[in-house]
PDB file of C-alpha atoms in Angstrom:
ATOM      1  CA  UNK A 874      -4.800 -30.345  46.649  1.00  0.00           C
ATOM      2  CA  UNK A 875      -3.680 -33.738  48.039  1.00  0.00           C
ATOM      3  CA  UNK A 876      -2.749 -33.574  51.629  1.00  0.00           C
ATOM      4  CA  UNK A 877      -0.797 -36.558  51.858  1.00  0.00           C
ATOM      5  CA  UNK A 878       1.768 -36.919  48.946  1.00  0.00           C
ATOM      6  CA  UNK A 879       3.293 -40.305  47.790  1.00  0.00           C
ATOM      7  CA  UNK A 880       6.322 -40.201  45.599  1.00  0.00           C
ATOM      8  CA  UNK A 881       6.823 -41.512  43.142  1.00  0.00           C
ATOM      9  CA  UNK A 882       3.168 -42.636  41.681  1.00  0.00           C
ATOM     10  CA  UNK A 883       4.917 -45.497  39.619  1.00  0.00           C
ATOM     11  CA  UNK A 884       8.220 -47.197  40.063  1.00  0.00           C
ATOM     12  CA  UNK A 885       9.912 -49.802  38.326  1.00  0.00           C
ATOM     13  CA  UNK A 886      12.697 -51.773  39.731  1.00  0.00           C
ATOM     14  CA  UNK A 887      14.842 -54.759  38.894  1.00  0.00           C
ATOM     15  CA  UNK A 888      15.117 -57.831  41.185  1.00  0.00           C
ATOM     16  CA  UNK A 889      17.812 -57.400  43.964  1.00  0.00           C
ATOM     17  CA  UNK A 890      17.885 -53.589  43.897  1.00  0.00           C
ATOM     18  CA  UNK A 891      16.590 -51.369  46.547  1.00  0.00           C
ATOM     19  CA  UNK A 892      14.130 -48.426  46.685  1.00  0.00           C
ATOM     20  CA  UNK A 893      12.566 -45.809  48.767  1.00  0.00           C
ATOM     21  CA  UNK A 894       8.946 -44.941  48.661  1.00  0.00           C
ATOM     22  CA  UNK A 895       8.338 -41.530  49.948  1.00  0.00           C
ATOM     23  CA  UNK A 896       5.172 -40.345  52.008  1.00  0.00           C
ATOM     24  CA  UNK A 897       4.560 -36.738  53.586  1.00  0.00           C
ATOM     25  CA  UNK A 898       1.532 -35.464  55.094  1.00  0.00           C
ATOM     26  CA  UNK A 899       0.182 -31.932  55.439  1.00  0.00           C
ATOM     27  CA  UNK A 900      -2.453 -32.455  57.973  1.00  0.00           C
ATOM     28  CA  UNK A 901      -0.681 -32.047  61.196  1.00  0.00           C
ATOM     29  CA  UNK A 902      -1.327 -35.791  62.076  1.00  0.00           C
ATOM     30  CA  UNK A 903       0.493 -37.593  64.518  1.00  0.00           C
ATOM     31  CA  UNK A 904       0.246 -41.143  63.271  1.00  0.00           C
ATOM     32  CA  UNK A 905       1.153 -42.609  59.843  1.00  0.00           C
ATOM     33  CA  UNK A 906       0.771 -46.021  58.317  1.00  0.00           C
ATOM     34  CA  UNK A 907       1.787 -47.764  55.179  1.00  0.00           C
ATOM     35  CA  UNK A 908      -0.413 -50.639  53.680  1.00  0.00           C
ATOM     36  CA  UNK A 909       0.028 -52.846  50.733  1.00  0.00           C
ATOM     37  CA  UNK A 910      -2.290 -54.175  48.063  1.00  0.00           C
ATOM     38  CA  UNK A 911      -0.830 -56.968  45.702  1.00  0.00           C
ATOM     39  CA  UNK A 912      -2.571 -58.147  42.825  1.00  0.00           C
ATOM     40  CA  UNK A 913      -6.172 -59.607  43.780  1.00  0.00           C
ATOM     41  CA  UNK A 914      -5.770 -59.193  47.407  1.00  0.00           C
ATOM     42  CA  UNK A 915      -7.038 -56.879  49.844  1.00  0.00           C
ATOM     43  CA  UNK A 916      -5.103 -54.034  51.217  1.00  0.00           C
ATOM     44  CA  UNK A 917      -2.998 -55.290  54.264  1.00  0.00           C
ATOM     45  CA  UNK A 918      -1.702 -53.267  57.112  1.00  0.00           C
ATOM     46  CA  UNK A 919       2.205 -53.167  57.252  1.00  0.00           C
ATOM     47  CA  UNK A 920       3.312 -50.414  60.073  1.00  0.00           C
ATOM     48  CA  UNK A 921       2.093 -47.866  62.028  1.00  0.00           C
ATOM     49  CA  UNK A 922       3.920 -44.951  63.525  1.00  0.00           C
ATOM     50  CA  UNK A 923       2.913 -42.711  66.254  1.00  0.00           C
ATOM     51  CA  UNK A 924       4.956 -39.641  66.810  1.00  0.00           C
ATOM     52  CA  UNK A 925       7.722 -41.105  64.897  1.00  0.00           C
ATOM     53  CA  UNK A 926       7.819 -44.198  67.062  1.00  0.00           C
ATOM     54  CA  UNK A 927       7.104 -47.921  65.793  1.00  0.00           C
ATOM     55  CA  UNK A 928       3.928 -49.028  67.032  1.00  0.00           C
ATOM     56  CA  UNK A 929       2.928 -52.121  65.160  1.00  0.00           C
ATOM     57  CA  UNK A 930       4.855 -54.105  62.498  1.00  0.00           C
ATOM     58  CA  UNK A 931       2.628 -56.667  60.564  1.00  0.00           C
ATOM     59  CA  UNK A 932       5.402 -57.471  57.988  1.00  0.00           C
ATOM     60  CA  UNK A 933       7.431 -60.467  58.435  1.00  0.00           C
ATOM     61  CA  UNK A 934      10.514 -59.446  56.465  1.00  0.00           C
ATOM     62  CA  UNK A 935      13.081 -57.016  57.413  1.00  0.00           C
ATOM     63  CA  UNK A 936      13.743 -56.031  53.828  1.00  0.00           C
ATOM     64  CA  UNK A 937      10.834 -53.481  54.536  1.00  0.00           C
ATOM     65  CA  UNK A 938      12.045 -50.553  56.958  1.00  0.00           C
ATOM     66  CA  UNK A 939      10.142 -47.584  57.526  1.00  0.00           C
ATOM     67  CA  UNK A 940      12.174 -44.250  58.350  1.00  0.00           C
ATOM     68  CA  UNK A 941      10.704 -41.109  59.621  1.00  0.00           C
ATOM     69  CA  UNK A 942      13.102 -38.241  59.530  1.00  0.00           C
ATOM     70  CA  UNK A 943      10.461 -35.871  60.382  1.00  0.00           C
ATOM     71  CA  UNK A 944       6.881 -36.108  62.071  1.00  0.00           C
ATOM     72  CA  UNK A 945       5.029 -35.628  58.987  1.00  0.00           C
ATOM     73  CA  UNK A 946       7.136 -38.025  57.074  1.00  0.00           C
ATOM     74  CA  UNK A 947       7.240 -41.866  56.610  1.00  0.00           C
ATOM     75  CA  UNK A 948       9.076 -43.312  53.919  1.00  0.00           C
ATOM     76  CA  UNK A 949       9.376 -47.210  53.288  1.00  0.00           C
ATOM     77  CA  UNK A 950      12.722 -48.601  52.214  1.00  0.00           C
ATOM     78  CA  UNK A 951      12.707 -51.931  50.693  1.00  0.00           C
ATOM     79  CA  UNK A 952      15.739 -53.726  49.857  1.00  0.00           C
ATOM     80  CA  UNK A 953      16.801 -56.903  47.875  1.00  0.00           C
ATOM     81  CA  UNK A 954      13.599 -56.425  45.790  1.00  0.00           C
ATOM     82  CA  UNK A 955      11.703 -59.535  44.640  1.00  0.00           C
ATOM     83  CA  UNK A 956       8.793 -59.761  41.946  1.00  0.00           C
ATOM     84  CA  UNK A 957       6.445 -60.659  44.709  1.00  0.00           C
ATOM     85  CA  UNK A 958       6.998 -57.137  46.214  1.00  0.00           C
ATOM     86  CA  UNK A 959       5.143 -55.910  43.245  1.00  0.00           C
ATOM     87  CA  UNK A 960       2.052 -54.116  44.614  1.00  0.00           C
ATOM     88  CA  UNK A 961       0.614 -50.821  45.227  1.00  0.00           C
ATOM     89  CA  UNK A 962       1.775 -49.215  48.407  1.00  0.00           C
ATOM     90  CA  UNK A 963      -0.478 -46.981  50.412  1.00  0.00           C
ATOM     91  CA  UNK A 964       0.583 -44.394  52.953  1.00  0.00           C
ATOM     92  CA  UNK A 965      -2.002 -43.113  55.536  1.00  0.00           C
ATOM     93  CA  UNK A 966      -2.319 -40.870  58.645  1.00  0.00           C
ATOM     94  CA  UNK A 967      -4.667 -39.948  61.267  1.00  0.00           C
ATOM     95  CA  UNK A 968      -4.688 -37.727  64.161  1.00  0.00           C
ATOM     96  CA  UNK A 969      -3.854 -40.233  66.538  1.00  0.00           C
ATOM     97  CA  UNK A 970      -4.167 -43.972  67.204  1.00  0.00           C
ATOM     98  CA  UNK A 971      -7.038 -44.191  69.328  1.00  0.00           C
ATOM     99  CA  UNK A 972     -10.503 -45.117  68.526  1.00  0.00           C
ATOM    100  CA  UNK A 973     -12.503 -43.141  66.042  1.00  0.00           C
ATOM    101  CA  UNK A 974      -9.922 -41.469  64.314  1.00  0.00           C
ATOM    102  CA  UNK A 975     -10.303 -42.439  60.886  1.00  0.00           C
ATOM    103  CA  UNK A 976      -7.069 -42.498  58.777  1.00  0.00           C
ATOM    104  CA  UNK A 977      -6.815 -40.572  55.381  1.00  0.00           C
ATOM    105  CA  UNK A 978      -4.923 -42.416  52.369  1.00  0.00           C
ATOM    106  CA  UNK A 979      -2.596 -41.080  49.981  1.00  0.00           C
ATOM    107  CA  UNK A 980      -2.830 -42.247  46.494  1.00  0.00           C
ATOM    108  CA  UNK A 981      -0.574 -45.038  46.413  1.00  0.00           C
ATOM    109  CA  UNK A 982       3.030 -45.995  44.854  1.00  0.00           C
ATOM    110  CA  UNK A 983       2.399 -48.741  41.976  1.00  0.00           C
ATOM    111  CA  UNK A 984       5.783 -50.712  42.371  1.00  0.00           C
ATOM    112  CA  UNK A 985       6.405 -53.371  39.609  1.00  0.00           C
ATOM    113  CA  UNK A 986       9.344 -55.557  40.221  1.00  0.00           C
ATOM    114  CA  UNK A 987      10.921 -57.308  37.060  1.00  0.00           C
TER     115      UNK A 987
ATOM    116  CA  UNK B 855      -7.135 -63.222  62.393  1.00  0.00           C
ATOM    117  CA  UNK B 856      -9.639 -60.780  61.886  1.00  0.00           C
ATOM    118  CA  UNK B 857     -11.599 -61.405  58.427  1.00  0.00           C
ATOM    119  CA  UNK B 858     -13.623 -59.190  56.238  1.00  0.00           C
ATOM    120  CA  UNK B 859     -16.111 -60.746  53.764  1.00  0.00           C
ATOM    121  CA  UNK B 860     -17.187 -58.301  51.056  1.00  0.00           C
ATOM    122  CA  UNK B 861     -19.862 -58.900  48.655  1.00  0.00           C
ATOM    123  CA  UNK B 862     -20.653 -59.054  45.794  1.00  0.00           C
ATOM    124  CA  UNK B 863     -17.358 -58.912  44.108  1.00  0.00           C
ATOM    125  CA  UNK B 864     -18.771 -57.468  41.053  1.00  0.00           C
ATOM    126  CA  UNK B 865     -21.811 -55.425  40.428  1.00  0.00           C
ATOM    127  CA  UNK B 866     -23.408 -53.870  37.319  1.00  0.00           C
ATOM    128  CA  UNK B 867     -26.181 -51.462  37.303  1.00  0.00           C
ATOM    129  CA  UNK B 868     -28.146 -49.298  34.932  1.00  0.00           C
ATOM    130  CA  UNK B 869     -28.001 -45.600  35.352  1.00  0.00           C
ATOM    131  CA  UNK B 870     -30.788 -44.381  37.880  1.00  0.00           C
ATOM    132  CA  UNK B 871     -31.184 -47.753  39.653  1.00  0.00           C
ATOM    133  CA  UNK B 872     -29.548 -48.791  43.066  1.00  0.00           C
ATOM    134  CA  UNK B 873     -28.144 -51.742  44.987  1.00  0.00           C
ATOM    135  CA  UNK B 874     -26.120 -52.456  48.112  1.00  0.00           C
ATOM    136  CA  UNK B 875     -22.787 -53.726  48.938  1.00  0.00           C
ATOM    137  CA  UNK B 876     -22.406 -55.680  52.070  1.00  0.00           C
ATOM    138  CA  UNK B 877     -19.191 -56.645  54.510  1.00  0.00           C
ATOM    139  CA  UNK B 878     -19.572 -59.334  57.186  1.00  0.00           C
ATOM    140  CA  UNK B 879     -16.851 -59.514  59.971  1.00  0.00           C
ATOM    141  CA  UNK B 880     -15.621 -62.528  61.685  1.00  0.00           C
ATOM    142  CA  UNK B 881     -15.332 -60.710  65.052  1.00  0.00           C
ATOM    143  CA  UNK B 882     -16.694 -57.429  66.641  1.00  0.00           C
ATOM    144  CA  UNK B 883     -15.403 -54.332  65.015  1.00  0.00           C
ATOM    145  CA  UNK B 884     -15.110 -50.911  66.392  1.00  0.00           C
ATOM    146  CA  UNK B 885     -15.693 -49.082  63.372  1.00  0.00           C
ATOM    147  CA  UNK B 886     -16.061 -49.564  59.898  1.00  0.00           C
ATOM    148  CA  UNK B 887     -14.766 -47.268  56.776  1.00  0.00           C
ATOM    149  CA  UNK B 888     -15.905 -47.209  53.063  1.00  0.00           C
ATOM    150  CA  UNK B 889     -13.837 -46.096  50.342  1.00  0.00           C
ATOM    151  CA  UNK B 890     -14.040 -45.827  46.547  1.00  0.00           C
ATOM    152  CA  UNK B 891     -10.989 -46.199  44.377  1.00  0.00           C
ATOM    153  CA  UNK B 892     -10.958 -43.820  41.725  1.00  0.00           C
ATOM    154  CA  UNK B 893      -9.784 -44.261  38.228  1.00  0.00           C
ATOM    155  CA  UNK B 894      -6.306 -42.662  39.340  1.00  0.00           C
ATOM    156  CA  UNK B 895      -5.992 -45.536  42.090  1.00  0.00           C
ATOM    157  CA  UNK B 896      -6.612 -42.928  44.930  1.00  0.00           C
ATOM    158  CA  UNK B 897      -8.692 -44.156  47.823  1.00  0.00           C
ATOM    159  CA  UNK B 898     -11.408 -41.757  48.572  1.00  0.00           C
ATOM    160  CA  UNK B 899     -13.006 -41.988  52.060  1.00  0.00           C
ATOM    161  CA  UNK B 900     -16.796 -42.240  51.848  1.00  0.00           C
ATOM    162  CA  UNK B 901     -17.984 -42.542  55.288  1.00  0.00           C
ATOM    163  CA  UNK B 902     -16.732 -43.599  58.649  1.00  0.00           C
ATOM    164  CA  UNK B 903     -19.125 -45.151  61.148  1.00  0.00           C
ATOM    165  CA  UNK B 904     -18.626 -46.272  64.783  1.00  0.00           C
ATOM    166  CA  UNK B 905     -22.457 -47.310  64.783  1.00  0.00           C
ATOM    167  CA  UNK B 906     -25.611 -46.659  63.482  1.00  0.00           C
ATOM    168  CA  UNK B 907     -26.093 -45.075  59.614  1.00  0.00           C
ATOM    169  CA  UNK B 908     -25.027 -42.115  57.927  1.00  0.00           C
ATOM    170  CA  UNK B 909     -25.899 -40.674  54.384  1.00  0.00           C
ATOM    171  CA  UNK B 910     -24.070 -38.782  51.848  1.00  0.00           C
ATOM    172  CA  UNK B 911     -26.200 -37.676  48.669  1.00  0.00           C
ATOM    173  CA  UNK B 912     -27.088 -40.934  47.280  1.00  0.00           C
ATOM    174  CA  UNK B 913     -24.978 -43.191  49.386  1.00  0.00           C
ATOM    175  CA  UNK B 914     -26.049 -44.355  52.794  1.00  0.00           C
ATOM    176  CA  UNK B 915     -24.104 -46.765  54.971  1.00  0.00           C
ATOM    177  CA  UNK B 916     -25.187 -48.717  58.114  1.00  0.00           C
ATOM    178  CA  UNK B 917     -23.082 -50.542  60.680  1.00  0.00           C
ATOM    179  CA  UNK B 918     -24.109 -53.062  63.283  1.00  0.00           C
ATOM    180  CA  UNK B 919     -21.333 -54.111  65.406  1.00  0.00           C
ATOM    181  CA  UNK B 920     -23.494 -56.572  67.415  1.00  0.00           C
ATOM    182  CA  UNK B 921     -24.469 -58.407  64.149  1.00  0.00           C
ATOM    183  CA  UNK B 922     -20.970 -58.086  62.764  1.00  0.00           C
ATOM    184  CA  UNK B 923     -21.708 -56.446  59.231  1.00  0.00           C
ATOM    185  CA  UNK B 924     -21.821 -53.180  57.252  1.00  0.00           C
ATOM    186  CA  UNK B 925     -23.817 -52.168  54.263  1.00  0.00           C
ATOM    187  CA  UNK B 926     -23.310 -49.474  51.438  1.00  0.00           C
ATOM    188  CA  UNK B 927     -26.404 -48.662  49.651  1.00  0.00           C
ATOM    189  CA  UNK B 928     -26.265 -46.780  46.272  1.00  0.00           C
ATOM    190  CA  UNK B 929     -29.304 -45.163  44.765  1.00  0.00           C
ATOM    191  CA  UNK B 930     -29.865 -43.318  41.466  1.00  0.00           C
ATOM    192  CA  UNK B 931     -26.441 -44.674  40.441  1.00  0.00           C
ATOM    193  CA  UNK B 932     -24.801 -42.307  37.887  1.00  0.00           C
ATOM    194  CA  UNK B 933     -21.701 -43.224  35.635  1.00  0.00           C
ATOM    195  CA  UNK B 934     -19.337 -41.505  37.698  1.00  0.00           C
ATOM    196  CA  UNK B 935     -20.099 -44.001  40.518  1.00  0.00           C
ATOM    197  CA  UNK B 936     -18.083 -46.773  38.653  1.00  0.00           C
ATOM    198  CA  UNK B 937     -14.975 -47.738  40.499  1.00  0.00           C
ATOM    199  CA  UNK B 938     -14.143 -50.442  43.092  1.00  0.00           C
ATOM    200  CA  UNK B 939     -15.582 -50.046  46.615  1.00  0.00           C
ATOM    201  CA  UNK B 940     -14.038 -51.217  49.862  1.00  0.00           C
ATOM    202  CA  UNK B 941     -14.948 -51.574  53.412  1.00  0.00           C
ATOM    203  CA  UNK B 942     -12.418 -51.470  56.054  1.00  0.00           C
ATOM    204  CA  UNK B 943     -12.975 -52.572  59.631  1.00  0.00           C
ATOM    205  CA  UNK B 944     -11.438 -51.390  62.658  1.00  0.00           C
ATOM    206  CA  UNK B 945     -10.760 -53.441  65.688  1.00  0.00           C
ATOM    207  CA  UNK B 946      -7.819 -51.929  67.371  1.00  0.00           C
ATOM    208  CA  UNK B 947      -7.698 -48.267  67.227  1.00  0.00           C
ATOM    209  CA  UNK B 948      -5.357 -47.549  64.383  1.00  0.00           C
ATOM    210  CA  UNK B 949      -5.203 -51.110  62.334  1.00  0.00           C
ATOM    211  CA  UNK B 950      -7.924 -51.462  59.450  1.00  0.00           C
ATOM    212  CA  UNK B 951      -8.726 -54.800  57.820  1.00  0.00           C
ATOM    213  CA  UNK B 952      -9.873 -54.408  54.207  1.00  0.00           C
ATOM    214  CA  UNK B 953     -12.775 -56.299  52.424  1.00  0.00           C
ATOM    215  CA  UNK B 954     -11.466 -57.777  48.832  1.00  0.00           C
ATOM    216  CA  UNK B 955     -13.592 -54.929  47.040  1.00  0.00           C
ATOM    217  CA  UNK B 956     -16.633 -54.824  44.763  1.00  0.00           C
ATOM    218  CA  UNK B 957     -16.058 -53.344  41.511  1.00  0.00           C
ATOM    219  CA  UNK B 958     -19.014 -51.697  40.321  1.00  0.00           C
ATOM    220  CA  UNK B 959     -19.903 -50.737  36.380  1.00  0.00           C
ATOM    221  CA  UNK B 960     -22.565 -48.052  36.051  1.00  0.00           C
ATOM    222  CA  UNK B 961     -23.769 -48.387  32.379  1.00  0.00           C
ATOM    223  CA  UNK B 962     -26.102 -45.962  30.287  1.00  0.00           C
TER     224      UNK B 962
END
């Protein structure tokens, strides 16, 4: 059974709309992350949270807002969607944010913006 | 910023043969992870190394922080090994920088 659940697996949205990508982990981890993989690009780090607090934000646009309602949840709200936002969004988690704590990844949400 | 150069970008192997993937880093990294992306798009953890080598079945990985590289060796390749392989380097404690991936095709 997957321990990091991302929903939905596939998502189609129209330009200008808003979507929320869901991520839940059942590993008892304290740190959670979002990464994005656009077409023909490597996965790129977006955000990290530790104990529900933002640790690092490498996303230039404020249209991307993580939301952590519980320690094992880190959802990603994307507003005013653009076609360039089309990508696969991966959630990950780890025990902590210190060294040698390898993150585990979810299966991703593939977002297409038309 | 930190960069990870992964090669080759694509690789074709006959069943039963082997080869190596390589990632070079532009700066000293603390650790490296190797992943395989399966047909469903899931990222499967293969190895996490802070130094030295690790072996798991037909896969073996090495990481040399000082020389700034890591390798993933595949021997006796099987059809189910086909997929895209990524290395990801850890500099700061939590942030991974990914390579561009190697698309591996194993044919009979």
